[in-house]
């Protein structure tokens, strides 16, 4: 079985055999690493590509720069990316810069984590968490 992995650098779609995800695959278009082990800040277009076109599950942190709990959770989300990739893609949506995206997903409090699979919301949770809890929640 293959996965469609969206490149974090050029946005190109790459078909990668599921069993090869852990082999540090590179993009066929720009030749950079498909997995950075860091959350990717996204705008509405790149969000749509990763969630809508990619086939990997996507964990999204909806946050804002003025939000104290969001800033406090940022290092934990970064750490979780290192533990969850390449099984999941981790994205960060700045709800101040991407207000329409926050509204479209009915984000009422931040930080809010949402897990998507094949373009559909699977689950969501609000409130700051440590890295261990983020990983357990995403895998659970």
PDB file of C-alpha atoms in Angstrom:
ATOM      1  CA  UNK A   1       0.000   0.000   0.000  1.00  0.00           C
ATOM      2  CA  UNK A   2       1.206   3.505  -0.817  1.00  0.00           C
ATOM      3  CA  UNK A   3       0.669   6.865   0.837  1.00  0.00           C
ATOM      4  CA  UNK A   4       0.450  10.262  -0.814  1.00  0.00           C
ATOM      5  CA  UNK A   5       2.833  12.519   1.107  1.00  0.00           C
ATOM      6  CA  UNK A   6       2.796  16.262   0.473  1.00  0.00           C
ATOM      7  CA  UNK A   7       6.256  17.818   0.458  1.00  0.00           C
ATOM      8  CA  UNK A   8       6.697  20.410   3.231  1.00  0.00           C
ATOM      9  CA  UNK A   9       9.053  22.411   1.000  1.00  0.00           C
ATOM     10  CA  UNK A  10       7.497  22.581  -2.488  1.00  0.00           C
ATOM     11  CA  UNK A  11       4.002  21.187  -1.914  1.00  0.00           C
ATOM     12  CA  UNK A  12       4.477  18.393  -4.432  1.00  0.00           C
ATOM     13  CA  UNK A  13       2.542  15.166  -3.982  1.00  0.00           C
ATOM     14  CA  UNK A  14       4.700  12.052  -3.606  1.00  0.00           C
ATOM     15  CA  UNK A  15       3.640   8.411  -3.644  1.00  0.00           C
ATOM     16  CA  UNK A  16       5.587   6.522  -0.972  1.00  0.00           C
ATOM     17  CA  UNK A  17       5.201   2.852  -0.066  1.00  0.00           C
ATOM     18  CA  UNK A  18       3.820   2.705   3.472  1.00  0.00           C
ATOM     19  CA  UNK A  19       6.643   0.423   4.621  1.00  0.00           C
ATOM     20  CA  UNK A  20       9.213   2.966   3.323  1.00  0.00           C
ATOM     21  CA  UNK A  21       7.907   6.001   5.251  1.00  0.00           C
ATOM     22  CA  UNK A  22      10.573   5.505   7.932  1.00  0.00           C
ATOM     23  CA  UNK A  23      13.394   5.386   5.361  1.00  0.00           C
ATOM     24  CA  UNK A  24      13.753   9.209   5.179  1.00  0.00           C
ATOM     25  CA  UNK A  25      12.180   9.575   1.709  1.00  0.00           C
ATOM     26  CA  UNK A  26      12.870  12.671  -0.374  1.00  0.00           C
ATOM     27  CA  UNK A  27      10.521  14.614  -2.619  1.00  0.00           C
ATOM     28  CA  UNK A  28      10.600  13.554  -6.252  1.00  0.00           C
ATOM     29  CA  UNK A  29      10.169  17.186  -7.325  1.00  0.00           C
ATOM     30  CA  UNK A  30      12.525  19.244  -5.116  1.00  0.00           C
ATOM     31  CA  UNK A  31      14.593  16.341  -3.665  1.00  0.00           C
ATOM     32  CA  UNK A  32      14.310  17.614  -0.079  1.00  0.00           C
ATOM     33  CA  UNK A  33      13.240  15.496   2.899  1.00  0.00           C
ATOM     34  CA  UNK A  34       9.522  14.711   3.065  1.00  0.00           C
ATOM     35  CA  UNK A  35       9.668  14.563   6.863  1.00  0.00           C
ATOM     36  CA  UNK A  36      11.337  17.226   8.965  1.00  0.00           C
ATOM     37  CA  UNK A  37      10.240  15.965  12.422  1.00  0.00           C
ATOM     38  CA  UNK A  38       8.945  19.501  13.031  1.00  0.00           C
ATOM     39  CA  UNK A  39       5.391  20.850  12.818  1.00  0.00           C
ATOM     40  CA  UNK A  40       4.746  22.750   9.602  1.00  0.00           C
ATOM     41  CA  UNK A  41       3.224  26.229   9.776  1.00  0.00           C
ATOM     42  CA  UNK A  42       0.545  26.314   7.066  1.00  0.00           C
ATOM     43  CA  UNK A  43      -1.809  28.688   5.319  1.00  0.00           C
ATOM     44  CA  UNK A  44      -5.188  27.666   3.948  1.00  0.00           C
ATOM     45  CA  UNK A  45      -3.766  26.367   0.650  1.00  0.00           C
ATOM     46  CA  UNK A  46      -1.090  24.172   2.213  1.00  0.00           C
ATOM     47  CA  UNK A  47      -3.580  23.013   4.877  1.00  0.00           C
ATOM     48  CA  UNK A  48      -5.925  21.903   2.074  1.00  0.00           C
ATOM     49  CA  UNK A  49      -3.099  20.033   0.331  1.00  0.00           C
ATOM     50  CA  UNK A  50      -1.917  18.147   3.426  1.00  0.00           C
ATOM     51  CA  UNK A  51      -5.381  17.362   4.781  1.00  0.00           C
ATOM     52  CA  UNK A  52      -7.247  16.945   1.478  1.00  0.00           C
ATOM     53  CA  UNK A  53      -4.701  15.464  -0.929  1.00  0.00           C
ATOM     54  CA  UNK A  54      -2.269  13.678   1.363  1.00  0.00           C
ATOM     55  CA  UNK A  55      -3.265  10.283   2.742  1.00  0.00           C
ATOM     56  CA  UNK A  56      -1.289  10.399   5.992  1.00  0.00           C
ATOM     57  CA  UNK A  57      -3.266  11.257   9.119  1.00  0.00           C
ATOM     58  CA  UNK A  58      -2.736  14.924  10.008  1.00  0.00           C
ATOM     59  CA  UNK A  59      -2.557  16.381  13.518  1.00  0.00           C
ATOM     60  CA  UNK A  60      -3.248  20.128  13.516  1.00  0.00           C
ATOM     61  CA  UNK A  61      -2.539  22.637  16.278  1.00  0.00           C
ATOM     62  CA  UNK A  62      -4.852  25.651  15.956  1.00  0.00           C
ATOM     63  CA  UNK A  63      -3.156  28.416  17.950  1.00  0.00           C
ATOM     64  CA  UNK A  64      -2.517  32.185  18.104  1.00  0.00           C
ATOM     65  CA  UNK A  65       0.624  34.174  18.936  1.00  0.00           C
ATOM     66  CA  UNK A  66      -1.107  36.114  21.746  1.00  0.00           C
ATOM     67  CA  UNK A  67      -2.303  32.916  23.489  1.00  0.00           C
ATOM     68  CA  UNK A  68      -0.197  32.065  26.557  1.00  0.00           C
ATOM     69  CA  UNK A  69      -1.257  28.383  26.737  1.00  0.00           C
ATOM     70  CA  UNK A  70      -0.565  28.060  22.983  1.00  0.00           C
ATOM     71  CA  UNK A  71       2.961  29.417  23.412  1.00  0.00           C
ATOM     72  CA  UNK A  72       3.485  27.169  26.437  1.00  0.00           C
ATOM     73  CA  UNK A  73       2.401  24.092  24.439  1.00  0.00           C
ATOM     74  CA  UNK A  74       4.509  24.913  21.352  1.00  0.00           C
ATOM     75  CA  UNK A  75       7.679  23.106  22.552  1.00  0.00           C
ATOM     76  CA  UNK A  76       5.601  20.032  23.466  1.00  0.00           C
ATOM     77  CA  UNK A  77       3.982  19.984  20.009  1.00  0.00           C
ATOM     78  CA  UNK A  78       7.451  20.305  18.480  1.00  0.00           C
ATOM     79  CA  UNK A  79       8.648  17.369  20.582  1.00  0.00           C
ATOM     80  CA  UNK A  80       5.557  15.344  19.629  1.00  0.00           C
ATOM     81  CA  UNK A  81       6.375  15.879  15.943  1.00  0.00           C
ATOM     82  CA  UNK A  82       9.677  14.103  16.471  1.00  0.00           C
ATOM     83  CA  UNK A  83       7.855  11.154  18.030  1.00  0.00           C
ATOM     84  CA  UNK A  84       4.894  10.936  15.632  1.00  0.00           C
ATOM     85  CA  UNK A  85       6.416  11.504  12.189  1.00  0.00           C
ATOM     86  CA  UNK A  86       6.379   9.779   9.738  1.00  0.00           C
ATOM     87  CA  UNK A  87       3.154   8.073  10.919  1.00  0.00           C
ATOM     88  CA  UNK A  88       1.378  11.433  11.085  1.00  0.00           C
ATOM     89  CA  UNK A  89       1.960  14.872   9.600  1.00  0.00           C
ATOM     90  CA  UNK A  90       1.864  17.708  12.163  1.00  0.00           C
ATOM     91  CA  UNK A  91       0.664  21.164  11.137  1.00  0.00           C
ATOM     92  CA  UNK A  92       0.291  24.499  12.925  1.00  0.00           C
ATOM     93  CA  UNK A  93      -2.458  26.953  11.947  1.00  0.00           C
ATOM     94  CA  UNK A  94      -2.131  30.512  13.254  1.00  0.00           C
ATOM     95  CA  UNK A  95      -5.799  31.407  13.751  1.00  0.00           C
ATOM     96  CA  UNK A  96      -4.982  35.124  13.670  1.00  0.00           C
ATOM     97  CA  UNK A  97      -3.407  34.890  10.217  1.00  0.00           C
ATOM     98  CA  UNK A  98      -5.845  32.235   8.945  1.00  0.00           C
ATOM     99  CA  UNK A  99      -9.131  33.347  10.517  1.00  0.00           C
ATOM    100  CA  UNK A 100     -11.272  31.758   7.802  1.00  0.00           C
ATOM    101  CA  UNK A 101      -9.629  28.389   8.430  1.00  0.00           C
ATOM    102  CA  UNK A 102     -10.299  28.628  12.144  1.00  0.00           C
ATOM    103  CA  UNK A 103     -13.914  29.593  11.463  1.00  0.00           C
ATOM    104  CA  UNK A 104     -14.400  26.807   8.909  1.00  0.00           C
ATOM    105  CA  UNK A 105     -13.354  24.265  11.551  1.00  0.00           C
ATOM    106  CA  UNK A 106     -15.402  25.903  14.318  1.00  0.00           C
ATOM    107  CA  UNK A 107     -12.393  26.657  16.512  1.00  0.00           C
ATOM    108  CA  UNK A 108     -13.838  28.283  19.617  1.00  0.00           C
ATOM    109  CA  UNK A 109     -10.918  27.977  22.022  1.00  0.00           C
ATOM    110  CA  UNK A 110      -7.202  27.625  21.581  1.00  0.00           C
ATOM    111  CA  UNK A 111      -5.047  25.710  21.603  1.00  0.00           C
ATOM    112  CA  UNK A 112      -7.205  23.119  19.851  1.00  0.00           C
ATOM    113  CA  UNK A 113      -5.753  19.941  18.371  1.00  0.00           C
ATOM    114  CA  UNK A 114      -7.626  18.231  15.552  1.00  0.00           C
ATOM    115  CA  UNK A 115      -6.788  14.874  14.018  1.00  0.00           C
ATOM    116  CA  UNK A 116      -7.751  14.353  10.376  1.00  0.00           C
ATOM    117  CA  UNK A 117      -7.711  11.138   8.385  1.00  0.00           C
ATOM    118  CA  UNK A 118      -8.372  11.089   4.645  1.00  0.00           C
ATOM    119  CA  UNK A 119      -9.654  14.664   4.801  1.00  0.00           C
ATOM    120  CA  UNK A 120     -12.144  14.097   7.616  1.00  0.00           C
ATOM    121  CA  UNK A 121     -11.982  15.178  11.223  1.00  0.00           C
ATOM    122  CA  UNK A 122     -11.520  12.147  13.476  1.00  0.00           C
ATOM    123  CA  UNK A 123     -11.342  13.902  16.826  1.00  0.00           C
ATOM    124  CA  UNK A 124     -10.458  17.153  18.580  1.00  0.00           C
ATOM    125  CA  UNK A 125      -9.411  18.353  21.996  1.00  0.00           C
ATOM    126  CA  UNK A 126      -8.838  21.821  23.448  1.00  0.00           C
ATOM    127  CA  UNK A 127      -6.308  22.897  26.042  1.00  0.00           C
ATOM    128  CA  UNK A 128      -2.553  22.765  26.463  1.00  0.00           C
ATOM    129  CA  UNK A 129      -0.903  19.352  26.843  1.00  0.00           C
ATOM    130  CA  UNK A 130       2.602  18.020  27.322  1.00  0.00           C
ATOM    131  CA  UNK A 131       4.306  16.007  24.586  1.00  0.00           C
ATOM    132  CA  UNK A 132       3.515  12.612  26.137  1.00  0.00           C
ATOM    133  CA  UNK A 133      -0.179  13.421  26.335  1.00  0.00           C
ATOM    134  CA  UNK A 134      -0.248  14.793  22.759  1.00  0.00           C
ATOM    135  CA  UNK A 135       1.328  11.564  21.476  1.00  0.00           C
ATOM    136  CA  UNK A 136      -1.005   9.358  23.519  1.00  0.00           C
ATOM    137  CA  UNK A 137      -4.058  11.326  22.386  1.00  0.00           C
ATOM    138  CA  UNK A 138      -3.002  11.237  18.714  1.00  0.00           C
ATOM    139  CA  UNK A 139      -2.297   7.502  18.782  1.00  0.00           C
ATOM    140  CA  UNK A 140      -5.333   6.613  20.917  1.00  0.00           C
TER     141      UNK A 140
END
